[in-house]
Tab-separated table of C-alpha atoms and ligand atoms in Angstrom:
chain	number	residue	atom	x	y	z
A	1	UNK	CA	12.675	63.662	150.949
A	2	UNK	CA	16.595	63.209	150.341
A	3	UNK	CA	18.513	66.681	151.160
A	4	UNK	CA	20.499	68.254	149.047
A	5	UNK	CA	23.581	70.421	148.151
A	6	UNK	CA	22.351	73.740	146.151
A	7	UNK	CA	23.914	76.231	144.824
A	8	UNK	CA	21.800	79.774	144.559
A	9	UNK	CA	22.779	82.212	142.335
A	10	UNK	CA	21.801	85.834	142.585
A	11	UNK	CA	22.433	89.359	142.720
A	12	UNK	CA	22.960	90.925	146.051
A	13	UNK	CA	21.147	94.384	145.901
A	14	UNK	CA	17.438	94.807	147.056
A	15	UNK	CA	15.658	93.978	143.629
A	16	UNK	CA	12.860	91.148	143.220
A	17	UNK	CA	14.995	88.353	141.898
A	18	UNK	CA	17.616	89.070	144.337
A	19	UNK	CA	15.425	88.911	147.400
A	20	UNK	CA	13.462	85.786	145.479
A	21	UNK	CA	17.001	83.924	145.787
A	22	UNK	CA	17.915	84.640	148.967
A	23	UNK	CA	14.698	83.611	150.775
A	24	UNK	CA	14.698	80.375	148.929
A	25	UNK	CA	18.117	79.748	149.841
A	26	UNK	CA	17.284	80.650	153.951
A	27	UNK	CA	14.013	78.664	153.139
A	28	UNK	CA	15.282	75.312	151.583
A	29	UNK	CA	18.285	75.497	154.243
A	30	UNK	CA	15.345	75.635	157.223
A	31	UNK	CA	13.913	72.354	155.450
A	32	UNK	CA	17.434	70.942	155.704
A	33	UNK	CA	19.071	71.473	152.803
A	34	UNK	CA	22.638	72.475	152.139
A	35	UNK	CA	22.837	76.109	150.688
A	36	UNK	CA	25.815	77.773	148.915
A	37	UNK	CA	24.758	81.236	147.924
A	38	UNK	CA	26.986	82.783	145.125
A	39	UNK	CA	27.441	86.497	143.988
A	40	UNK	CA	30.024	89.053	144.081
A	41	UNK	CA	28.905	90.593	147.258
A	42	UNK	CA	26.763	89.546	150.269
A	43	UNK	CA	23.442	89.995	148.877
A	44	UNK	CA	21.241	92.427	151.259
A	45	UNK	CA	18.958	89.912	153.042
A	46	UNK	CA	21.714	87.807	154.143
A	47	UNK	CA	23.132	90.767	156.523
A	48	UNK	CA	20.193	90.249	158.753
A	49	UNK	CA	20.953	86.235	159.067
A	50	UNK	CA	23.187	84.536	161.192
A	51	UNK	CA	23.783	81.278	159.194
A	52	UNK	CA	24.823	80.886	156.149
A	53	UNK	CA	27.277	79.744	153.820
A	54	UNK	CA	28.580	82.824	150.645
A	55	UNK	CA	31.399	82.273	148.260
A	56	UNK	CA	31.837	85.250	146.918
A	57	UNK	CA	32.842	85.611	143.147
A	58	UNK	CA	36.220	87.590	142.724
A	59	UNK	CA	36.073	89.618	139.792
A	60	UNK	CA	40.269	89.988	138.889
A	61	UNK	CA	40.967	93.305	137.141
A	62	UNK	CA	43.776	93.366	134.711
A	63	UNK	CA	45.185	96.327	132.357
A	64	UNK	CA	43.658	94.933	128.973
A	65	UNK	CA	40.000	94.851	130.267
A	66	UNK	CA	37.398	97.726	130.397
A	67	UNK	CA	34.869	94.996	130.790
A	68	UNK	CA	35.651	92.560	133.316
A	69	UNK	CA	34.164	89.179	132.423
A	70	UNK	CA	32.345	88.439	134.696
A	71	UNK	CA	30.183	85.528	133.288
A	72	UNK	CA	33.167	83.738	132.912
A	73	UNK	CA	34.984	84.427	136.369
A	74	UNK	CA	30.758	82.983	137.619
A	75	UNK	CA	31.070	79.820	135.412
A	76	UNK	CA	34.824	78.832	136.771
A	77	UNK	CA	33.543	79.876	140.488
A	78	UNK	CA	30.378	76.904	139.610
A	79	UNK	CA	32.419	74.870	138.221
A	80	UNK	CA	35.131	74.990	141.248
A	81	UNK	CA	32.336	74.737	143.736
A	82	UNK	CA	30.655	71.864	142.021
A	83	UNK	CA	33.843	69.855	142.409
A	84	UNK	CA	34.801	71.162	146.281
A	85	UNK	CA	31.059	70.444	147.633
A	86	UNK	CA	29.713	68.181	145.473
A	87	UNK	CA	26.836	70.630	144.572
A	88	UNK	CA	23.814	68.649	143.451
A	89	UNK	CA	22.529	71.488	141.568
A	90	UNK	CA	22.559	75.353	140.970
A	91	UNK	CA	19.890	77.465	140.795
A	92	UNK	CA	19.998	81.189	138.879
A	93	UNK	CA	18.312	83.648	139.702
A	94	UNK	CA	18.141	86.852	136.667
A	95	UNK	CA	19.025	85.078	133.228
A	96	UNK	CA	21.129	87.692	132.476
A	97	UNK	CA	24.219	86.993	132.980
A	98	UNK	CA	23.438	83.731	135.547
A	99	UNK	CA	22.260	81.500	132.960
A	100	UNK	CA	24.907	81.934	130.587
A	101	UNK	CA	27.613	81.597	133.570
A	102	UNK	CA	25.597	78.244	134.215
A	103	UNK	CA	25.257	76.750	130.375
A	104	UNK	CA	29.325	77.536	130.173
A	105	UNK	CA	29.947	75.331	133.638
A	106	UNK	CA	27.797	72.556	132.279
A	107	UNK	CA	29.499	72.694	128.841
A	108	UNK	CA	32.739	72.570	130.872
A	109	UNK	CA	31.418	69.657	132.849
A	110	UNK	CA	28.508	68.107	131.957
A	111	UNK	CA	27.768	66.285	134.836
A	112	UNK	CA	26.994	69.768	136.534
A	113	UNK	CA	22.981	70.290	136.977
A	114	UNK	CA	21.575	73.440	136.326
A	115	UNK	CA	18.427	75.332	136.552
A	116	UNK	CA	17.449	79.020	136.131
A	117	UNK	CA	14.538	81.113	137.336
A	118	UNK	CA	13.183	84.085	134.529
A	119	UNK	CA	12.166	86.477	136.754
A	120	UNK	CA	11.379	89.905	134.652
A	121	UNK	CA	13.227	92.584	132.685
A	122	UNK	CA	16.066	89.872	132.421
A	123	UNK	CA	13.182	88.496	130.030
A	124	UNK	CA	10.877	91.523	129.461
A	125	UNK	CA	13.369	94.397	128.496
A	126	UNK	CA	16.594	93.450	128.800
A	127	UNK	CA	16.719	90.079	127.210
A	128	UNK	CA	15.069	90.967	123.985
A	129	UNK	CA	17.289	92.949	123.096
A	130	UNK	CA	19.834	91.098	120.138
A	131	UNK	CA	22.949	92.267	122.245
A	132	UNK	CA	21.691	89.174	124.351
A	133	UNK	CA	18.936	87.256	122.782
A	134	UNK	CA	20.775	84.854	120.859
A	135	UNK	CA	23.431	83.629	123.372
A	136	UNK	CA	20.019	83.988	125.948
A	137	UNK	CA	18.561	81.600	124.130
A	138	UNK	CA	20.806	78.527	123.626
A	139	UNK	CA	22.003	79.449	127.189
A	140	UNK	CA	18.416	78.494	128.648
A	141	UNK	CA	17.556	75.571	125.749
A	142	UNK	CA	20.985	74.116	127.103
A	143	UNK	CA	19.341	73.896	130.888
A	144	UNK	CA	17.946	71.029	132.969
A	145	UNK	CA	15.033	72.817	134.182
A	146	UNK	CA	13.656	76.311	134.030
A	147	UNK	CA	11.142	78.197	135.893
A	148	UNK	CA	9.263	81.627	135.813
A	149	UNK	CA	6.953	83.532	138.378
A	150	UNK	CA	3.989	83.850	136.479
A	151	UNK	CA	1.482	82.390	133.890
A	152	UNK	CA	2.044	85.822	132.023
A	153	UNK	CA	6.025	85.502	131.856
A	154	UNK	CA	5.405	81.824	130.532
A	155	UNK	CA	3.179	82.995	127.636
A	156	UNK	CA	5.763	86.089	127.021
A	157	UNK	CA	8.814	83.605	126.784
A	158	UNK	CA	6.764	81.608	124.108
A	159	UNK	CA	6.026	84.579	121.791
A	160	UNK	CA	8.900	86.305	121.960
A	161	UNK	CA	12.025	83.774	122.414
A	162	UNK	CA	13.008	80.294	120.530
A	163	UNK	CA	13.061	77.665	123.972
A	164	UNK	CA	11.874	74.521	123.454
A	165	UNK	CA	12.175	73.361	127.050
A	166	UNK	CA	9.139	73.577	129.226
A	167	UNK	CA	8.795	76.463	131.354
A	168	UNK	CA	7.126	75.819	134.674
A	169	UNK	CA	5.344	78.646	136.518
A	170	UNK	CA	6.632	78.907	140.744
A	171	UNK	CA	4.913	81.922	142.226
A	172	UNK	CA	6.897	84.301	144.386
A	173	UNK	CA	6.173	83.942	148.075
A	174	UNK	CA	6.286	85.795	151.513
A	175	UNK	CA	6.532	84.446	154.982
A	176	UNK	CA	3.462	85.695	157.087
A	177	UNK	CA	6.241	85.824	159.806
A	178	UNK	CA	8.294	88.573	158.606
A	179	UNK	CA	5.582	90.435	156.331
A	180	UNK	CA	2.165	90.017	158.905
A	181	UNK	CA	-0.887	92.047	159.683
A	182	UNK	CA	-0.498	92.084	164.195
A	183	UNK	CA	2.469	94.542	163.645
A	184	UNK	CA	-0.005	96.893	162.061
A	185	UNK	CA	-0.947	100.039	164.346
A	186	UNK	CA	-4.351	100.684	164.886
A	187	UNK	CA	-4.945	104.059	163.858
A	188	UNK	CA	-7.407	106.684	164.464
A	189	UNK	CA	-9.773	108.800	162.510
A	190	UNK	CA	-7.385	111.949	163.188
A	191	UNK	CA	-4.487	110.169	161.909
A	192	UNK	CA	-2.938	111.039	158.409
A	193	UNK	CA	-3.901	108.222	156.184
A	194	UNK	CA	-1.062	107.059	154.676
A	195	UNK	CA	-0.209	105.332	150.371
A	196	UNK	CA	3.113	103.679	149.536
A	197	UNK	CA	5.172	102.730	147.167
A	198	UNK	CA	8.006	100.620	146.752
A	199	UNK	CA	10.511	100.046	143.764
A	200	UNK	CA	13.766	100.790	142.146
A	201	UNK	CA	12.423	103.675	140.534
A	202	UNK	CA	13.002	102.605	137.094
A	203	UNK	CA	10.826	103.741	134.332
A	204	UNK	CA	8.178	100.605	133.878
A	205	UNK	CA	7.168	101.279	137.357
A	206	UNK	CA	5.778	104.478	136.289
A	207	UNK	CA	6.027	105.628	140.100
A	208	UNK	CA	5.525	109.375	139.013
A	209	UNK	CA	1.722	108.215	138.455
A	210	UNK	CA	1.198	107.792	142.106
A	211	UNK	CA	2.259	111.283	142.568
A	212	UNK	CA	-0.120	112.568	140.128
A	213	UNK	CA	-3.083	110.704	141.438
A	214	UNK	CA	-1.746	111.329	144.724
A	215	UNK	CA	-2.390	115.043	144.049
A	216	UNK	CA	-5.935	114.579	142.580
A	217	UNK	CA	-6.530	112.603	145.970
A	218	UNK	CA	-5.376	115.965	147.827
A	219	UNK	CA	-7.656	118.410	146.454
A	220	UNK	CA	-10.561	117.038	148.367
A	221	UNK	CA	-8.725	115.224	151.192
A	222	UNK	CA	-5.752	117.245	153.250
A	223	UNK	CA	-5.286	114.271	155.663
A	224	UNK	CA	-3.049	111.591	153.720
A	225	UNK	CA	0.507	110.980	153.148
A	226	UNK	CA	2.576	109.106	150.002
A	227	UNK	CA	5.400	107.231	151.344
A	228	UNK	CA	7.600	106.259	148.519
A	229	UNK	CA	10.521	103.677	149.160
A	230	UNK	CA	13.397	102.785	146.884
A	231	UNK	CA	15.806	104.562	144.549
A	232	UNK	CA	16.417	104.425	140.767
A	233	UNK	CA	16.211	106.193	137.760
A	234	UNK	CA	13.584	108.637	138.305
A	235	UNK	CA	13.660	109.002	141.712
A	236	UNK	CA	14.435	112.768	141.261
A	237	UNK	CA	12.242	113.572	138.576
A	238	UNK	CA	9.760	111.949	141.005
A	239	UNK	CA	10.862	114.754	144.219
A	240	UNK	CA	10.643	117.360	141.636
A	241	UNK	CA	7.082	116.801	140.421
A	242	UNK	CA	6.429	116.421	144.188
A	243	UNK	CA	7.371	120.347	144.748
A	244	UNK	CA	6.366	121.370	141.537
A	245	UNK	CA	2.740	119.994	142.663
A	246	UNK	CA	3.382	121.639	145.933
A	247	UNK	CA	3.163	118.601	147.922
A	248	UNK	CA	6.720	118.199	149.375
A	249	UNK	CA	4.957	117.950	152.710
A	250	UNK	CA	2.923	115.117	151.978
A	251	UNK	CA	5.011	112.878	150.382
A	252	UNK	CA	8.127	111.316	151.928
A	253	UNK	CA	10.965	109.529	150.015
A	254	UNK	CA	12.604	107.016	152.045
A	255	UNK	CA	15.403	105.958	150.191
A	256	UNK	CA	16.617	102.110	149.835
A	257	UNK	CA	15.084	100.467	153.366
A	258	UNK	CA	16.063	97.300	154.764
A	259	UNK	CA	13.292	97.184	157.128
A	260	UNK	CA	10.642	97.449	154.431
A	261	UNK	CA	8.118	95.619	156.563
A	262	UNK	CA	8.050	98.861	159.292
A	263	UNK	CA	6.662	101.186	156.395
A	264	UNK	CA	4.259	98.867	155.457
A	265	UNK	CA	2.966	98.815	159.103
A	266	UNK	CA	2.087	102.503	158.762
A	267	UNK	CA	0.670	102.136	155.878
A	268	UNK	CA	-3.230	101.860	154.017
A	269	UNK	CA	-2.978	101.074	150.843
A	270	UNK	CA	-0.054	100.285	148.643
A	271	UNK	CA	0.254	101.163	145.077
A	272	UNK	CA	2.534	99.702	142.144
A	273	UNK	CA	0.841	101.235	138.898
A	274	UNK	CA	3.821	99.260	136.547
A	275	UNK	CA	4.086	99.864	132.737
A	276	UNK	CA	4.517	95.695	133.194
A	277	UNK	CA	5.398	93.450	135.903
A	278	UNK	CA	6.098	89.436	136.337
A	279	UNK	CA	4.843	89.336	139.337
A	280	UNK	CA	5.386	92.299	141.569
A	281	UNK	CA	6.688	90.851	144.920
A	282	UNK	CA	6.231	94.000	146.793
A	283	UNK	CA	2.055	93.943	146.171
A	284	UNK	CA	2.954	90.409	147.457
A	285	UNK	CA	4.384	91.616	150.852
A	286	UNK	CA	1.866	94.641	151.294
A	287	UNK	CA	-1.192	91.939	150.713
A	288	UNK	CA	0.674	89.916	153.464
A	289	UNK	CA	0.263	92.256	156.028
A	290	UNK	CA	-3.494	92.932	155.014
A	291	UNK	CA	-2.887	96.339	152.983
A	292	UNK	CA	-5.026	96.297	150.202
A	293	UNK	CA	-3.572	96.882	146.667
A	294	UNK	CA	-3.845	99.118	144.082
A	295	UNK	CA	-1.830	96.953	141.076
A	296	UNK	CA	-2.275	97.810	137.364
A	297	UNK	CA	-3.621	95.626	134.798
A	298	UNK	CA	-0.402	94.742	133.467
A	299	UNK	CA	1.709	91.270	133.100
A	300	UNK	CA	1.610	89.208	135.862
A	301	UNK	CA	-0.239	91.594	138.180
A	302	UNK	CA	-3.418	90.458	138.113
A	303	UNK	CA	-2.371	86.753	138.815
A	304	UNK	CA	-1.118	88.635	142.364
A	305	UNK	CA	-3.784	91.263	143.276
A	306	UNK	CA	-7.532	90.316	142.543
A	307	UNK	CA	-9.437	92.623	141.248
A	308	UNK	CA	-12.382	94.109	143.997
A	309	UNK	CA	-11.297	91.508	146.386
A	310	UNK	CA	-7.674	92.046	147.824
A	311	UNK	CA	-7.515	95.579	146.091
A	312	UNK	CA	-7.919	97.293	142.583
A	313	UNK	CA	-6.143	96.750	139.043
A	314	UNK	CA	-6.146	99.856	136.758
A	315	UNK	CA	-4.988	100.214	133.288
A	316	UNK	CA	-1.418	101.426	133.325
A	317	UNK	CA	-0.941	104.980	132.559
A	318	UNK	CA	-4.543	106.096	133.481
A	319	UNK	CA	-3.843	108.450	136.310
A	320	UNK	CA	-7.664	109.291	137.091
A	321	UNK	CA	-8.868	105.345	137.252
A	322	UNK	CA	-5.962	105.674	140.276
A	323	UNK	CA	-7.117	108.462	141.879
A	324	UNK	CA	-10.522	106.914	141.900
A	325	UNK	CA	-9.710	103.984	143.446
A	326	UNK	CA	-7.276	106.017	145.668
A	327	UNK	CA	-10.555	107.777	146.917
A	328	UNK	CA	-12.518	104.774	147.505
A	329	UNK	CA	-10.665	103.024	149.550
A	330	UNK	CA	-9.692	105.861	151.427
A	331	UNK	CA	-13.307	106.503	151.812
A	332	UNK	CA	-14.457	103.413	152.897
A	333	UNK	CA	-13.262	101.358	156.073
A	334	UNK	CA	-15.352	98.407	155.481
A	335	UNK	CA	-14.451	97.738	152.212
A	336	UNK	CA	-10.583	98.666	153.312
A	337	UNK	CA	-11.264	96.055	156.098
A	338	UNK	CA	-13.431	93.290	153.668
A	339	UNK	CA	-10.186	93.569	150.891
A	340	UNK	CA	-7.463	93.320	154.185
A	341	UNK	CA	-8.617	90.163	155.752
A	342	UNK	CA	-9.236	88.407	152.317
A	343	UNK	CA	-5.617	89.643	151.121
A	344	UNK	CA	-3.913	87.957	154.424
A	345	UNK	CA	-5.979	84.871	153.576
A	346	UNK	CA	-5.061	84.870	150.075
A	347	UNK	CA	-1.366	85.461	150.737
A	348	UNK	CA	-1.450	82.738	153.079
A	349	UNK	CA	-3.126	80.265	150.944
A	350	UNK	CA	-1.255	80.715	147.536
A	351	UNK	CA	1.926	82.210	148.309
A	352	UNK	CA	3.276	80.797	152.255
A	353	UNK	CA	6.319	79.299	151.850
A	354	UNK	CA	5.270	75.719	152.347
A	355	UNK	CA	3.219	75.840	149.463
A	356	UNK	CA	5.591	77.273	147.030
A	357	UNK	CA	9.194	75.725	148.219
A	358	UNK	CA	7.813	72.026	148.224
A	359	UNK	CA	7.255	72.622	144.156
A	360	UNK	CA	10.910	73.616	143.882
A	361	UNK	CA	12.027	70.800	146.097
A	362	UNK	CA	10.501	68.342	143.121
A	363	UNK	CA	11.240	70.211	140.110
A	364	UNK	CA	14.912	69.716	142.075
A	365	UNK	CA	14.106	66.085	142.700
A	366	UNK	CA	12.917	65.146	139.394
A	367	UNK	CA	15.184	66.651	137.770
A	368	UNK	CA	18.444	64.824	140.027
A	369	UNK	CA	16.597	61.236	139.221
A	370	UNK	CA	16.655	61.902	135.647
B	401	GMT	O1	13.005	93.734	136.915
B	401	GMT	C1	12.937	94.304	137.998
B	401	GMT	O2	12.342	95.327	138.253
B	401	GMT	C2	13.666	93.703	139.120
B	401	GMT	C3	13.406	92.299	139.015
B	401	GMT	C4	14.583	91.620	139.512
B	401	GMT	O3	14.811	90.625	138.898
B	401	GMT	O4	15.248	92.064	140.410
B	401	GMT	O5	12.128	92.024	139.605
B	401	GMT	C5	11.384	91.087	138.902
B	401	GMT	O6	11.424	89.937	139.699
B	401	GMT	C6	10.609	89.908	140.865
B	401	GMT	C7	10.853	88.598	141.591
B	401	GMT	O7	10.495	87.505	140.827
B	401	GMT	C8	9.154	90.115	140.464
B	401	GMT	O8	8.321	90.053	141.603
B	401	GMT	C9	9.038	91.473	139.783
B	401	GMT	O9	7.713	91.634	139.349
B	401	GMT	C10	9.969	91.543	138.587
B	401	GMT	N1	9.973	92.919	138.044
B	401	GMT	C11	9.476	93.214	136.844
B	401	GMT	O10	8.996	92.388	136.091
B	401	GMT	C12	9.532	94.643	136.424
C-alpha cells in the first residue's frame, strides 16, 4: 500500500467526531502515513502525544465582523496546505462547517481531493435545519467520497437530505490498548457498585434518566454509586435533581476528564439512555474494557451494543425498563461476567483498529486512482 499525505480535519474539544479524527489521524500516521491535523486549536487527544504535525487555523478579527468567517479562513488554510505539502487528500470530520470549508477549496482548486465523515447532530439536529441544509447539501454532493458511522445515519441521510453520492458506512473504533479490561480492579462484595455515564450533557442524551432510574435502583440497594462524566447543557439541572432526590452522596459529577479510561476501570455498568445516537463511541470504549452496556433503542445504538449479549437496549425515555435492567445486572455476576467477556470479544472483532482503518485506507486509495 502507497503512503500518503492527509489532511484531518476536526474540532479540538472532547466530543465524538473530534476524538474519531484524531485517533485516525495517530492511527493512519502509525501505518505510515503522513498526517496534517487542522483546527483552530490543538484538539484534546493530541496533548497526550508526542508526534505530530497541527497547523492551526488563525481566525483574524477585524472591526466590521461579529461573525468571524471561519469557513472561509478553513478553506484558504486547505487550500494553502494543499499547495505547501502536496496533501493527497483531506478528510472532515463534523459536516458542519468542515465540509463546506472543503467544497469551497476544491471549487478554488479542483485538483484538491476531499472527503467528509457525517458523524451525528452535524446530520441529525443541526444540519436539518434550513439555516444549513441547502448549502449542506451541494457542499457534500460536490465531494469525492463520503462516509458515516452507522447503517442508521446512512438510511437517515437518504430520507431526510437530497445526496446523490453513495454514502459508505466506517464504524467508530477503540484500541484495546488504551480502553482494555486487565486495568479493571477486582472488586469485592463490600465494595460500592458503581454506573457511569459519559457525555456532553446535551439534551438527546437524556442523562437526567440515569438519575431517575438511578434512584429507583436505590430504594432497594444502598451500596452503588452513579459516576457521571462530561459537561453540557444540563449538567446542572442534572446536580439539582441529584439533591432534590437526596442522592448527592451517591452520585459524583466529574467534570470534562481526559483520562476517561480510569473511570471506566471503577466502573460496572455504563449507561447512555440517548433520545438518538449515530453510534455512541463512549458504549464503544466501556464494551472495550468488558463493562456491559445499558444503550437505548435508538439510531445507531443497537448496531453498537447487542441486545442480552454485551448489555441491554431500552426504549428511550422509559425510566423503569432502566431501572430494571439497572437491577439485573447489578444482581447478577454471572450474567455481568457472560455480557463482559463477549463485549471485549465483540469490541475486538468489529471495532480494533486494524479492522476499521484498512477500509479508510481504500476508500482513500480508490478514490486517489480515480
Ligand atoms: O453529536 C454529538 O453529540 C457529538 C458528536 C460529535 O460529532 O462530536 O458525536 C457524534 O459522533 C460520534 C463519533 O462518530 C458518535 O459516536 C456519536 O454517537 C455522535 N453523537 C450523536 O449522534 C448524538
Amino acid at each position: 500500500m502507497r503512503t500518503m499525505r492527509i489532511g484531518i480535519i476536526n474540532y479540538p474539544t472532547f466530543g465524538g467526531s473530534g476524538i474519531v479524527g484524531t485517533e485516525l489521524g495517530l492511527e493512519l500516521q502509525k501505518r505510515g502515513h503522513e498526517i496534517h491535523f487542522i483546527s483552530y486549536q490543538l484538539p484534546e487527544r493530541l496533548k497526550l502525544e508526542e508526534k505530530f504535525t497541527f497547523h492551526e487555523v488563525n481566525i483574524l478579527s477585524y472591526p466590521l465582523f461579529k461573525y468571524k468567517p471561519y469557513t472561509i479562513i478553513l478553506a484558504a488554510k486547505i487550500v494553502e496546505l494543499f499547495k505547501k505539502y502536496k496533501i493527497d487528500l483531506f478528510h472532515g470530520h463534523y459536516a458542519i462547517p468542515h465540509s463546506t470549508s472543503l467544497y469551497l477549496a476544491k471549487q478554488t482548486n479542483n485538483r484538491i481531493k476531499i472527503v467528509s465523515t457525517l458523524h451525528g447532530s452535524d446530520i441529525h439536529l443541526l444540519g436539518l435545519d434550513k439555516a444549513y441544509k441547502p448549502i449542506l447539501e451541494t457542499s457534500l454532493n460536490n465531494h469525492d467520497a463520503l462516509t458515516t458511522v452507522s447503517n442508521f445515519m446512512v438510511r437517515f441521510i437518504k430520507k431526510h437530505y437530497n445526496i446523490t453520492k453513495e454514502i459508505k458506512t466506517i464504524y467508530n473504533f477503540v484500541s484495546p490498548e488504551k480502553f482494555n479490561a486487565k486495568k479493571r480492579k477486582k472488586k469485592t462484595e463490600q465494595e460500592e457498585f458503581v454506573f457511569s455515564h459519559v457525555s456532553n450533557f446535551r439534551q438527546v442524551k437524556r442523562s437526567p434518566d440515569i438519575i431517575r432510574a438511578f434512584a429507583l435502583v436505590y430504594k432497594k440497594h444502598k451500596n452503588i454509586k452513579l459516576e457521571m462524566v462530561g459537561s453540557g447543557p444540563e449538567l446542572e439541572y442534572c446536580r439539582d435533581l441529584a439533591i432534590s432526590l437526596g442522592l448527592k452522596d451517591q452520585i459524583v459529577f466529574r467534570g470534562s476528564l481526559l483520562n476517561v479510561p480510569k473511570v471506566l476501570c471503577e466502573t460496572d455498568v455504563f449507561i447512555i439512555p440517548s433520545e438518538i445516537e449515530s453510534f455512541g463511541l463512549a458504549a464503544l470504549e466501556a464494551l472495550s474494557c468488558g463493562i456491559p452496556v445499558i444503550a437505548s433503542t435508538a439510531g445507531g445504538l443497537p448496531e453498537v451494543v447487542k441486545h442480552e449479549k454485551t448489555g441491554f437496549t431500552a426504549e428511550p425515555g422509559n425510566v423503569k425498563q432502566l431501572a430494571q435492567y439497572m437491577t439485573i445486572l447489578l444482581e447478577d455476576n454471572n450474567l455481568r461476567q457472560k455480557f463482559s467477556e463477549a463485549a471485549i470479544k465483540d469490541a475486538r472483532e468489529r471495532f480494533h483498529p486494524d479492522k476499521i482503518i484498512s477500509q479508510y485506507e481504500k476508500l482513500y486509495e480508490d478514490l486517489l486512482k480515480k
